[in-house]
Coordinates of C-alpha atoms in Angstrom, one line a residue:
Chain A
M13 CA -4.5 -14.3 -74.4
D14 CA -2.6 -17.3 -74.0
R15 CA -4.1 -19.4 -71.2
T16 CA -2.1 -22.7 -71.6
H17 CA 0.0 -21.9 -68.5
E18 CA -3.0 -21.3 -66.4
L19 CA -4.8 -24.4 -67.7
L20 CA -1.9 -26.8 -67.1
D21 CA -1.2 -25.1 -63.6
P22 CA -4.1 -25.8 -61.4
I23 CA -2.4 -24.4 -58.5
Q24 CA -2.3 -20.9 -60.1
Q25 CA -6.1 -21.5 -61.2
T26 CA -7.3 -21.9 -57.7
G27 CA -5.2 -19.2 -56.6
E28 CA -5.4 -18.7 -52.7
E29 CA -8.4 -21.0 -52.4
R30 CA -7.4 -23.8 -50.2
M31 CA -9.3 -26.7 -49.0
V32 CA -8.8 -28.3 -45.7
L33 CA -9.1 -32.1 -45.7
N34 CA -9.1 -34.5 -42.8
L35 CA -7.1 -37.7 -43.5
G36 CA -7.7 -40.3 -40.9
P37 CA -7.7 -41.4 -38.0
Q38 CA -9.4 -44.5 -39.4
H39 CA -7.7 -44.4 -42.9
P40 CA -6.3 -47.4 -44.0
A41 CA -3.0 -45.9 -45.3
T42 CA -2.4 -44.1 -42.0
H43 CA -0.9 -47.0 -40.4
G44 CA -3.3 -47.3 -37.1
V45 CA -4.9 -44.2 -36.0
L46 CA -2.9 -41.2 -37.1
R47 CA -5.1 -38.3 -38.2
L48 CA -3.8 -35.6 -40.5
V49 CA -5.2 -32.2 -41.1
L50 CA -4.2 -31.3 -44.8
E51 CA -4.4 -28.0 -46.2
L52 CA -4.5 -28.5 -50.2
E53 CA -4.2 -26.5 -53.1
G54 CA -5.7 -28.5 -55.8
E55 CA -4.2 -31.8 -55.0
T56 CA -1.0 -30.4 -53.8
V57 CA -0.4 -30.6 -50.0
V58 CA 0.4 -27.1 -48.7
N59 CA 0.2 -28.0 -45.1
C60 CA 0.1 -31.2 -43.0
K61 CA -0.5 -31.2 -39.4
P62 CA -0.7 -34.6 -37.6
V63 CA -3.0 -35.0 -34.8
I64 CA -2.2 -37.7 -32.5
G65 CA -3.3 -39.3 -29.1
Y66 CA -6.0 -41.5 -30.4
L67 CA -4.0 -44.4 -29.1
H68 CA -3.1 -42.7 -25.6
T69 CA -3.0 -45.2 -22.9
G70 CA -1.1 -43.5 -20.1
F71 CA 1.7 -46.2 -20.0
E72 CA 3.9 -43.6 -18.1
K73 CA 1.5 -43.1 -15.5
S74 CA 0.8 -46.9 -15.1
F75 CA 4.5 -47.5 -14.8
E76 CA 4.5 -45.7 -11.5
V77 CA 1.9 -48.1 -9.7
R78 CA 3.4 -51.3 -11.0
N79 CA 6.6 -52.9 -9.9
Y80 CA 9.8 -53.3 -12.2
L81 CA 8.8 -56.8 -13.3
Q82 CA 5.1 -56.1 -14.1
N83 CA 6.2 -53.1 -16.1
V84 CA 7.9 -55.4 -18.5
T85 CA 4.5 -56.2 -19.8
L86 CA 3.6 -52.5 -20.5
T87 CA 6.5 -52.1 -22.7
D88 CA 5.4 -54.6 -25.3
R89 CA 2.5 -52.8 -26.1
M90 CA 3.9 -49.5 -27.1
D91 CA 5.8 -50.6 -30.3
Y92 CA 3.9 -53.5 -31.1
L93 CA 5.7 -54.3 -34.2
A94 CA 9.0 -54.7 -32.1
P95 CA 7.9 -55.8 -28.5
L96 CA 11.2 -57.6 -28.0
S97 CA 13.2 -54.4 -28.6
N98 CA 11.3 -52.6 -26.1
N99 CA 11.8 -55.4 -23.5
F100 CA 15.4 -55.2 -24.3
G101 CA 15.6 -51.4 -23.8
Y102 CA 13.5 -51.4 -20.6
S103 CA 15.6 -54.4 -19.2
L104 CA 19.0 -52.6 -19.9
T105 CA 17.7 -49.3 -18.0
V106 CA 16.5 -51.4 -15.0
E107 CA 19.9 -53.5 -15.0
K108 CA 21.9 -50.3 -15.4
A109 CA 20.1 -48.9 -12.2
L110 CA 20.6 -52.0 -10.4
Q111 CA 24.2 -52.5 -11.6
I112 CA 23.6 -56.3 -12.2
E113 CA 25.1 -58.3 -15.0
V114 CA 23.4 -60.8 -17.4
P115 CA 24.6 -64.3 -18.0
P116 CA 26.3 -64.9 -21.4
R117 CA 23.5 -67.2 -22.7
A118 CA 21.0 -64.6 -22.1
A119 CA 23.2 -61.7 -23.5
V120 CA 23.7 -63.7 -26.7
A121 CA 20.1 -64.6 -27.2
R122 CA 18.9 -61.2 -26.6
I123 CA 21.0 -59.9 -29.5
A124 CA 19.6 -62.8 -31.7
L125 CA 16.1 -62.0 -30.7
V126 CA 16.2 -58.4 -31.0
E127 CA 17.7 -58.5 -34.5
L128 CA 15.1 -61.0 -35.6
T129 CA 12.4 -58.5 -34.4
R130 CA 14.2 -55.7 -36.4
I131 CA 13.8 -58.1 -39.4
G132 CA 10.1 -58.6 -38.5
S133 CA 9.6 -54.9 -38.0
H134 CA 11.4 -53.9 -41.2
L135 CA 9.3 -56.5 -43.1
T136 CA 6.1 -54.8 -41.9
Y137 CA 7.4 -51.6 -43.1
L138 CA 8.1 -53.1 -46.6
A139 CA 4.6 -54.8 -46.7
S140 CA 2.7 -51.6 -45.7
Q141 CA 4.9 -49.5 -47.9
A142 CA 4.4 -51.5 -50.9
M143 CA 0.6 -52.0 -50.2
D144 CA 0.1 -48.2 -49.8
T145 CA 1.7 -47.8 -53.2
G146 CA -0.3 -50.5 -54.9
A147 CA 1.8 -53.6 -54.8
I148 CA -0.3 -55.9 -52.8
S149 CA 1.7 -59.2 -53.6
I150 CA 4.8 -57.9 -51.5
F151 CA 2.4 -57.3 -48.8
L152 CA 1.6 -61.0 -48.7
Y153 CA 5.2 -62.1 -49.2
C154 CA 6.5 -60.1 -46.3
F155 CA 3.7 -61.3 -44.1
R156 CA 4.6 -65.0 -45.0
E157 CA 8.2 -64.2 -43.8
R158 CA 7.1 -62.4 -40.7
E159 CA 4.9 -65.3 -39.7
K160 CA 7.9 -67.5 -39.3
L161 CA 9.5 -65.0 -37.0
L162 CA 6.3 -64.9 -35.0
D163 CA 6.3 -68.6 -34.8
I164 CA 9.9 -68.4 -33.3
F165 CA 8.8 -65.8 -30.7
E166 CA 6.0 -68.0 -29.9
L167 CA 8.2 -70.8 -29.5
C168 CA 10.4 -68.9 -26.9
S169 CA 7.6 -67.0 -24.9
G170 CA 4.4 -68.6 -25.6
Q171 CA 3.2 -65.4 -27.4
R172 CA 3.5 -64.1 -30.8
M173 CA 3.6 -60.4 -30.3
M174 CA 3.3 -59.4 -26.5
T175 CA 6.3 -61.6 -25.5
S176 CA 7.6 -60.0 -22.2
Y177 CA 10.4 -62.5 -22.7
I178 CA 13.4 -60.3 -22.1
R179 CA 13.3 -59.2 -18.5
P180 CA 15.5 -57.4 -16.1
G181 CA 18.3 -60.1 -15.4
G182 CA 18.0 -62.1 -18.3
L183 CA 15.3 -64.0 -20.0
A184 CA 11.9 -65.2 -18.7
L185 CA 12.5 -69.0 -19.8
D186 CA 15.5 -70.6 -21.2
L187 CA 15.6 -70.9 -25.0
P188 CA 13.3 -73.8 -26.0
P189 CA 14.6 -76.9 -27.7
G190 CA 14.4 -76.4 -31.4
F191 CA 15.1 -72.6 -31.2
E192 CA 18.6 -72.8 -32.8
K193 CA 17.0 -75.1 -35.7
S194 CA 14.3 -72.7 -36.6
V195 CA 16.3 -69.8 -36.4
D196 CA 18.8 -71.4 -38.6
S197 CA 16.2 -72.5 -41.2
F198 CA 14.8 -69.0 -41.1
L199 CA 18.4 -67.5 -41.8
N200 CA 19.0 -70.1 -44.7
E201 CA 15.9 -69.0 -46.5
F202 CA 15.5 -65.2 -45.9
P203 CA 18.2 -63.8 -47.9
A204 CA 17.0 -65.3 -51.0
R205 CA 13.5 -64.3 -50.3
L206 CA 14.7 -60.7 -49.8
A207 CA 16.4 -60.8 -53.0
E208 CA 13.2 -61.9 -54.6
Y209 CA 11.5 -58.7 -53.1
E210 CA 14.2 -56.5 -54.2
A211 CA 13.8 -58.0 -57.7
L212 CA 10.2 -57.1 -57.6
L213 CA 10.7 -53.6 -56.6
T214 CA 14.2 -51.9 -56.7
E215 CA 14.3 -51.8 -60.5
N216 CA 10.6 -51.8 -61.1
G217 CA 9.6 -48.7 -63.1
I218 CA 6.4 -47.9 -61.2
W219 CA 8.1 -48.3 -57.9
Q220 CA 10.6 -45.9 -58.7
E221 CA 8.2 -43.5 -60.0
R222 CA 6.4 -43.5 -56.8
T223 CA 9.6 -43.5 -54.7
V224 CA 12.6 -41.8 -56.1
G225 CA 13.0 -38.1 -55.5
V226 CA 9.7 -38.0 -53.4
G227 CA 9.6 -36.7 -49.8
I228 CA 13.3 -35.8 -49.5
L229 CA 14.6 -35.1 -46.0
P230 CA 17.7 -33.1 -45.9
A231 CA 20.1 -34.2 -43.4
E232 CA 20.2 -31.0 -41.5
D233 CA 16.4 -30.7 -41.3
A234 CA 16.3 -34.4 -39.9
I235 CA 18.6 -33.5 -37.0
A236 CA 16.6 -30.2 -36.3
L237 CA 13.7 -32.3 -36.1
G238 CA 15.2 -35.0 -34.0
V239 CA 14.6 -37.8 -36.4
T240 CA 16.7 -41.0 -35.5
G241 CA 17.1 -44.5 -36.9
P242 CA 16.8 -45.5 -40.5
N243 CA 15.0 -42.5 -41.6
L244 CA 17.9 -40.4 -40.4
R245 CA 20.5 -42.8 -42.0
A246 CA 18.8 -42.6 -45.2
S247 CA 19.3 -38.9 -45.1
G248 CA 23.1 -39.5 -45.1
I249 CA 23.9 -39.4 -41.2
D250 CA 26.0 -42.1 -39.9
W251 CA 24.7 -42.6 -36.4
D252 CA 23.7 -46.1 -35.2
I253 CA 23.3 -46.4 -31.4
R254 CA 24.6 -49.9 -31.7
K255 CA 28.0 -48.8 -33.1
A256 CA 28.2 -45.6 -31.6
T257 CA 27.5 -46.5 -28.0
P258 CA 27.3 -50.2 -27.8
Y259 CA 25.1 -51.7 -25.3
G260 CA 24.0 -55.2 -24.4
G261 CA 27.2 -56.8 -26.2
Y262 CA 26.9 -55.2 -29.6
E263 CA 30.6 -54.4 -29.6
E264 CA 31.3 -58.0 -30.2
Y265 CA 29.5 -58.5 -33.4
E266 CA 30.7 -57.7 -36.8
F267 CA 28.2 -55.6 -38.9
A268 CA 28.2 -52.3 -41.3
V269 CA 25.8 -49.5 -40.8
P270 CA 24.5 -48.8 -44.0
V271 CA 24.0 -45.1 -44.9
G272 CA 21.8 -43.6 -47.6
T273 CA 22.6 -40.4 -49.8
R274 CA 19.3 -39.0 -51.1
G275 CA 16.8 -39.0 -48.1
D276 CA 13.7 -39.7 -50.2
V277 CA 11.2 -42.5 -50.1
F278 CA 13.5 -44.8 -52.0
S279 CA 16.5 -44.2 -49.9
R280 CA 14.4 -45.1 -46.8
Y281 CA 13.4 -48.3 -48.6
Q282 CA 16.9 -49.3 -49.5
Q283 CA 18.0 -48.4 -46.1
R284 CA 15.7 -50.9 -44.4
L285 CA 16.6 -53.7 -46.9
T286 CA 20.2 -53.3 -46.3
E287 CA 19.6 -53.2 -42.4
M288 CA 17.8 -56.6 -42.9
R289 CA 20.9 -58.1 -44.5
E290 CA 23.1 -56.8 -41.6
S291 CA 20.7 -58.1 -39.1
V292 CA 20.8 -61.5 -40.7
K293 CA 24.6 -61.5 -40.1
I294 CA 24.2 -60.5 -36.6
V295 CA 21.7 -63.1 -35.7
R296 CA 23.9 -65.7 -37.6
Q297 CA 27.0 -64.6 -35.4
A298 CA 24.9 -64.9 -32.3
L299 CA 23.7 -68.4 -33.1
N300 CA 27.1 -69.5 -33.9
R301 CA 28.3 -68.3 -30.4
L302 CA 25.4 -69.1 -28.2
P303 CA 26.7 -70.5 -25.1
A304 CA 25.3 -73.1 -22.7
G305 CA 24.5 -71.9 -19.0
P306 CA 21.8 -69.9 -17.1
H307 CA 19.3 -67.8 -18.8
M308 CA 18.8 -65.5 -15.8
T309 CA 21.1 -64.0 -13.2
R310 CA 21.9 -65.7 -10.2
D311 CA 21.2 -62.6 -8.2
R312 CA 18.4 -63.9 -5.8
K313 CA 17.4 -60.3 -5.1
V314 CA 16.3 -59.7 -8.5
A315 CA 15.6 -63.2 -10.1
Y316 CA 13.1 -65.8 -8.4
P317 CA 14.9 -68.9 -7.2
P318 CA 14.3 -72.1 -9.0
R319 CA 11.2 -74.0 -7.9
S320 CA 13.3 -77.0 -6.7
E321 CA 14.8 -74.8 -4.2
L322 CA 11.7 -73.6 -2.4
A323 CA 11.1 -76.9 -0.8
T324 CA 14.4 -77.2 0.7
S325 CA 15.9 -73.7 1.2
M326 CA 14.5 -71.2 3.8
E327 CA 16.4 -68.5 2.1
A328 CA 14.9 -69.3 -1.2
L329 CA 11.5 -69.2 0.2
I330 CA 12.1 -65.6 1.8
H331 CA 13.4 -64.4 -1.6
H332 CA 10.6 -65.7 -3.3
F333 CA 8.2 -64.3 -1.1
K334 CA 9.7 -60.9 -1.3
L335 CA 9.8 -60.9 -5.0
A336 CA 6.2 -62.0 -5.5
T337 CA 5.0 -59.5 -2.9
E338 CA 7.1 -56.5 -3.1
G339 CA 9.4 -56.7 -6.0
Y340 CA 12.9 -55.6 -6.1
R341 CA 14.2 -52.2 -5.1
V342 CA 16.2 -50.1 -7.3
P343 CA 18.6 -47.8 -5.7
A344 CA 17.6 -44.2 -5.8
G345 CA 18.8 -42.0 -8.7
E346 CA 18.2 -41.4 -12.4
V347 CA 19.5 -43.4 -15.3
Y348 CA 18.9 -42.9 -19.1
Q349 CA 19.7 -45.7 -21.5
A350 CA 18.8 -45.6 -25.3
I351 CA 18.9 -48.4 -27.9
E352 CA 18.7 -48.6 -31.5
S353 CA 15.2 -50.0 -31.9
P354 CA 13.8 -50.6 -35.5
R355 CA 12.5 -47.0 -35.6
G356 CA 15.3 -45.3 -33.9
E357 CA 16.6 -44.1 -30.6
L358 CA 14.2 -45.8 -28.1
G359 CA 15.2 -44.3 -24.7
F360 CA 14.1 -45.1 -21.3
Y361 CA 14.8 -42.5 -18.7
L362 CA 14.2 -44.0 -15.1
V363 CA 14.0 -41.8 -11.9
S364 CA 13.8 -44.2 -8.9
D365 CA 13.1 -43.1 -5.3
G366 CA 14.8 -46.4 -4.0
S367 CA 11.4 -48.3 -3.8
S368 CA 10.1 -51.1 -6.0
R369 CA 8.2 -49.2 -8.4
P370 CA 9.8 -46.4 -10.7
Y371 CA 9.0 -42.9 -9.4
R372 CA 9.1 -41.7 -13.0
L373 CA 9.5 -43.8 -16.4
R374 CA 9.7 -41.7 -19.3
V375 CA 9.8 -43.5 -22.8
R376 CA 11.6 -41.5 -25.5
A377 CA 9.6 -43.1 -28.4
P378 CA 11.5 -42.8 -31.9
S379 CA 8.1 -42.6 -33.8
F380 CA 6.6 -39.8 -31.6
V381 CA 9.7 -37.6 -32.6
N382 CA 9.9 -38.9 -36.1
I383 CA 6.3 -38.2 -37.2
Q384 CA 7.1 -34.5 -36.9
A385 CA 9.0 -34.6 -40.1
L386 CA 6.0 -35.4 -41.9
A387 CA 5.0 -32.0 -42.3
R388 CA 8.4 -31.0 -43.4
V389 CA 8.5 -33.7 -46.1
A390 CA 4.9 -33.6 -47.3
A391 CA 4.9 -29.9 -48.4
G392 CA 4.6 -29.5 -52.2
H393 CA 3.7 -33.0 -52.8
L394 CA 0.4 -34.7 -54.1
V395 CA -1.9 -36.5 -51.9
A396 CA -1.0 -39.8 -53.3
D397 CA 2.5 -39.3 -52.5
L398 CA 1.6 -38.3 -48.9
I399 CA 0.5 -41.9 -48.4
A400 CA 3.7 -43.1 -49.7
L401 CA 5.5 -40.8 -47.3
I402 CA 3.7 -41.9 -44.1
G403 CA 4.8 -45.6 -44.9
S404 CA 8.3 -44.5 -45.6
L405 CA 8.6 -42.8 -42.2
D406 CA 7.4 -46.1 -40.5
P407 CA 5.5 -44.7 -37.5
V408 CA 3.8 -47.0 -34.9
M409 CA 1.1 -45.3 -33.4
G410 CA 1.2 -47.5 -30.2
E411 CA 4.6 -45.9 -29.6
V412 CA 3.7 -42.2 -30.9
D413 CA 0.8 -42.1 -28.3
R414 CA 1.9 -44.5 -25.6
Chain B
M9 CA 30.8 -53.8 -12.1
S10 CA 33.2 -55.8 -14.2
E11 CA 36.0 -54.5 -15.9
Q12 CA 34.4 -55.0 -19.3
Q13 CA 31.4 -53.2 -18.2
A14 CA 33.6 -50.6 -16.8
A15 CA 35.1 -50.1 -20.2
V16 CA 32.0 -50.2 -22.0
A17 CA 30.5 -47.4 -19.7
E18 CA 33.6 -45.4 -20.2
A19 CA 33.4 -45.7 -23.9
T20 CA 29.6 -44.9 -23.9
N21 CA 30.4 -41.6 -22.2
P22 CA 34.0 -40.4 -23.0
I23 CA 34.9 -38.5 -20.0
P24 CA 32.9 -35.7 -20.0
T25 CA 34.6 -33.3 -17.6
P26 CA 35.7 -31.0 -20.4
V27 CA 32.2 -30.3 -21.3
V28 CA 31.4 -29.5 -17.6
A29 CA 34.2 -27.4 -17.4
K30 CA 33.2 -25.3 -20.5
V31 CA 29.7 -25.0 -19.4
R32 CA 31.0 -23.9 -15.8
E33 CA 33.3 -21.4 -17.4
Q34 CA 30.5 -19.9 -19.4
F35 CA 27.6 -20.1 -17.1
G36 CA 29.2 -19.8 -13.7
E37 CA 26.5 -18.9 -11.4
Q38 CA 23.8 -20.4 -13.5
V39 CA 24.9 -23.9 -13.1
L40 CA 23.4 -24.9 -9.7
E41 CA 24.8 -28.5 -9.6
V42 CA 26.8 -31.1 -11.6
R43 CA 26.2 -34.8 -10.9
E44 CA 28.0 -37.8 -12.3
R45 CA 26.4 -41.2 -11.7
L46 CA 27.0 -44.6 -13.5
G47 CA 28.8 -42.9 -16.3
E48 CA 26.0 -40.3 -17.0
T49 CA 26.6 -36.5 -16.4
T50 CA 23.8 -34.1 -15.2
I51 CA 23.8 -30.6 -15.1
V52 CA 21.3 -28.7 -13.2
V53 CA 20.7 -25.3 -14.3
R54 CA 18.6 -22.3 -13.5
S55 CA 15.4 -22.3 -15.9
E56 CA 16.4 -18.8 -17.3
A57 CA 19.4 -20.0 -18.7
I58 CA 18.1 -23.1 -20.7
V59 CA 18.1 -21.5 -24.3
A60 CA 21.4 -19.8 -23.8
L61 CA 23.0 -23.1 -22.5
A62 CA 21.2 -25.2 -25.1
R63 CA 22.6 -22.8 -27.9
F64 CA 26.0 -23.0 -26.3
L65 CA 26.0 -26.8 -26.2
R66 CA 24.8 -26.9 -29.6
D67 CA 27.1 -24.3 -31.3
H68 CA 30.3 -24.8 -29.3
P69 CA 32.7 -26.8 -31.8
D70 CA 34.1 -29.0 -28.9
L71 CA 30.6 -29.8 -27.4
A72 CA 28.5 -30.1 -30.6
F73 CA 25.4 -31.3 -29.2
N74 CA 23.5 -31.3 -32.3
H75 CA 20.8 -33.8 -31.4
L76 CA 18.1 -33.0 -29.0
S77 CA 17.0 -36.4 -27.8
D78 CA 14.3 -35.8 -25.4
V79 CA 12.4 -33.1 -23.3
T80 CA 10.5 -34.5 -20.3
A81 CA 9.7 -33.5 -16.7
V82 CA 9.6 -35.0 -13.3
D83 CA 7.2 -34.0 -10.6
Y84 CA 8.7 -34.1 -7.1
L85 CA 5.4 -33.5 -5.2
N86 CA 5.8 -36.9 -3.3
L87 CA 9.3 -36.3 -2.4
N88 CA 8.5 -32.9 -0.9
R89 CA 11.0 -31.1 -2.8
E90 CA 11.2 -27.4 -3.7
P91 CA 10.8 -26.3 -6.4
R92 CA 8.3 -29.0 -7.4
F93 CA 9.2 -29.7 -11.1
D94 CA 12.2 -30.4 -13.0
V95 CA 12.3 -30.2 -16.9
V96 CA 14.8 -32.8 -18.1
Y97 CA 16.6 -32.5 -21.6
H98 CA 18.7 -35.3 -22.8
F99 CA 21.2 -33.8 -25.4
Y100 CA 23.5 -36.0 -27.7
S101 CA 26.2 -35.1 -30.0
I102 CA 26.2 -37.2 -33.2
P103 CA 29.7 -36.3 -34.3
K104 CA 31.2 -36.3 -30.7
R105 CA 29.1 -39.3 -29.4
H106 CA 28.6 -38.1 -26.1
R107 CA 25.4 -37.4 -24.0
L108 CA 24.6 -35.0 -21.5
R109 CA 21.5 -34.4 -19.3
V110 CA 20.3 -31.2 -18.3
R111 CA 17.7 -30.4 -15.4
A112 CA 16.2 -27.2 -15.0
P113 CA 13.9 -26.7 -11.8
V114 CA 10.7 -25.1 -12.3
P115 CA 8.3 -23.8 -9.4
E116 CA 4.6 -24.9 -9.0
D117 CA 3.2 -21.5 -8.8
D118 CA 5.0 -20.3 -12.1
P119 CA 5.6 -23.4 -14.2
T120 CA 7.1 -21.6 -17.1
I121 CA 10.5 -22.1 -18.9
A122 CA 11.5 -21.0 -22.6
T123 CA 11.0 -23.2 -25.6
L124 CA 13.7 -24.9 -27.4
T125 CA 11.8 -24.9 -30.7
V126 CA 13.9 -21.9 -31.8
L127 CA 16.9 -24.1 -31.7
W128 CA 15.3 -27.4 -32.7
P129 CA 12.0 -27.5 -34.3
G130 CA 11.9 -31.1 -33.3
A131 CA 11.5 -29.9 -29.6
S132 CA 7.8 -29.2 -30.5
F133 CA 6.0 -32.4 -30.0
P134 CA 7.9 -33.3 -26.7
E135 CA 7.2 -29.9 -25.2
R136 CA 3.7 -30.1 -25.9
E137 CA 3.7 -33.5 -24.3
V138 CA 5.1 -32.1 -21.2
Y139 CA 2.6 -29.2 -21.2
D140 CA -0.1 -31.7 -21.6
L141 CA 0.6 -34.1 -19.1
F142 CA 2.4 -31.8 -16.5
G143 CA 1.0 -28.5 -17.2
I144 CA 4.3 -26.8 -17.7
Q145 CA 4.3 -23.8 -20.0
F146 CA 6.9 -23.2 -22.7
A147 CA 7.2 -19.6 -23.4
G148 CA 7.6 -18.8 -27.2
H149 CA 6.3 -22.2 -28.3
P150 CA 4.6 -21.7 -31.6
D151 CA 1.5 -24.0 -30.9
L152 CA 1.5 -25.0 -27.3
T153 CA -1.8 -27.2 -27.1
R154 CA -2.6 -30.4 -25.7
I155 CA -1.2 -33.4 -27.9
L156 CA -2.2 -36.7 -26.3
M157 CA -5.1 -35.8 -24.1
P158 CA -8.4 -34.4 -25.6
D159 CA -8.3 -30.6 -26.1
D160 CA -11.0 -30.0 -23.5
W161 CA -9.4 -32.3 -20.8
V162 CA -9.0 -30.9 -17.3
G163 CA -5.8 -31.6 -15.4
H164 CA -2.5 -32.8 -16.1
P165 CA -2.3 -36.6 -15.7
L166 CA 1.5 -37.0 -15.0
R167 CA 1.4 -34.9 -11.9
K168 CA 1.6 -36.8 -8.7
D169 CA -1.7 -35.5 -7.4
Y170 CA -3.5 -36.7 -10.1
P171 CA -5.2 -40.0 -9.4
I172 CA -4.3 -43.1 -11.4
Y173 CA -7.9 -44.0 -11.8
G174 CA -10.6 -41.3 -12.3
E175 CA -12.8 -41.9 -9.3
E176 CA -12.5 -43.6 -6.0
I177 CA -14.0 -47.1 -6.0
E178 CA -16.9 -47.8 -3.7
F179 CA -16.7 -50.7 -1.2
S180 CA -19.0 -51.4 1.7
H181 CA -16.4 -49.7 4.1
N182 CA -16.3 -46.4 2.3
R183 CA -19.8 -46.2 1.0
E184 CA -20.6 -43.2 2.9
T185 CA -17.5 -41.0 2.0
V186 CA -17.3 -42.0 -1.6
E187 CA -18.2 -39.0 -3.9
R188 CA -21.1 -40.2 -6.0
K189 CA -21.2 -39.2 -9.4
T190 CA -24.2 -38.9 -11.6
L191 CA -23.7 -40.8 -14.9
G192 CA -26.5 -39.5 -16.5
Y193 CA -27.6 -42.8 -18.3
G194 CA -29.7 -44.8 -15.6

């Protein structure tokens, strides 16, 4: 009897015998505290169930007992690889509910900062994706670049990660002297570095073996699963919120929305590389048009009066007191504002009862929804490919669990 | 609102009246209310109609709401409203670039609504979150279990009658009334 086929095909050999394997929540390749319960046939994944909640912090409950300004600090801590994006999304939501405008300088600076954040976040993606598949030097290179971005954020806000720099009404502080220079030097240097990383990976035979054709997510499945952001665009859907429904001034910038074709790990990798290049263009445009002027709205009902006025103006003192003790009130009603965060549609749904604290603030976190696609793309792959897959979807557990 | 802002708001939500008209025409009595505010459209609908409405929104060629952005809930206990909960859906149409919010009121004594996982498998996690944090049941959901809280947790933290801190803090003025808990270690 010819047993060649049986011997070469371990799945057939094991027949119905399946093994359940627990991956995480403390596995280095699960990007934080993601736990996966895998059902395996030999080394092939038959079923993959994400178990989340290990980082649940109850932010949505905490929002309800803090005022609108205090809540900015909580948004940093959700997607901790893109804190400025979270600040931005939250601020836009509150500004929409308050119907206030942001001064031009703040609006332009915000776009620059958020796009730098996108570059930083995608660099972390590239670093961890490469390291998960065995290319450790890329990890070190990417973190070297990201460090420069964190230096810029620190220069602005005093904090490397938990910036709380973008606030309802504008920016917490004016851009520091030296901001333009450091961003400029980053922008001059970065494209060449990116080309270097690409030269190391894109044509690399081992990299292609690990990524091309692995974890294909068809477009219709991506939509059915609610996947957004680079993961959706890599599957061939042209939807970027910055272009589709511009917010915060994006309609004034020229940039392309790259769209992938195959929807595999390699597509998602290329997608993020191209997005970084587009972000560089946006930051450059923002830097060129950065106007002088105030960094915070002059609406005294929302923004603190300048320190110098407190000693001379009774009204300034009253405003200061009201803002410090109670905060500003937001008109009753509901508002939804979505932004294109580095990971996809980041939506804030605010229900206000007219008080100075949100009655309900819901965060539609892109990673939380995207991670559902893992089961779909993992089926039929080897466990080693699963590691590459987790990285390619780029979930941030702080945002998944909130 | 400045002219520019108004223009953007309009571009963001290209006049959704046809959407509302189509929904009204199809669902008539089931639509309880339609609200327009800050360029956003909200349709309040009877909870029984949610699956039919979602299917209609998704499959009608002029509406094409093919992306279910979010499922969440709001507890109106503190505002003394009946019914107590609203399940809130955000739909978005990727081809048509428009957004719609649908609210479905759900009463406290029977907090149940049909699942949308039959239309969007991606509704699974958000619905589990609403179940976990609000205690609203999604009938027909394939795996309605807790998702963020531990499996053996008691209570639903995002309900308004769930305290923000686990237990009352003891001070000298309330020492007599605070419920003391035996911690079991000391």
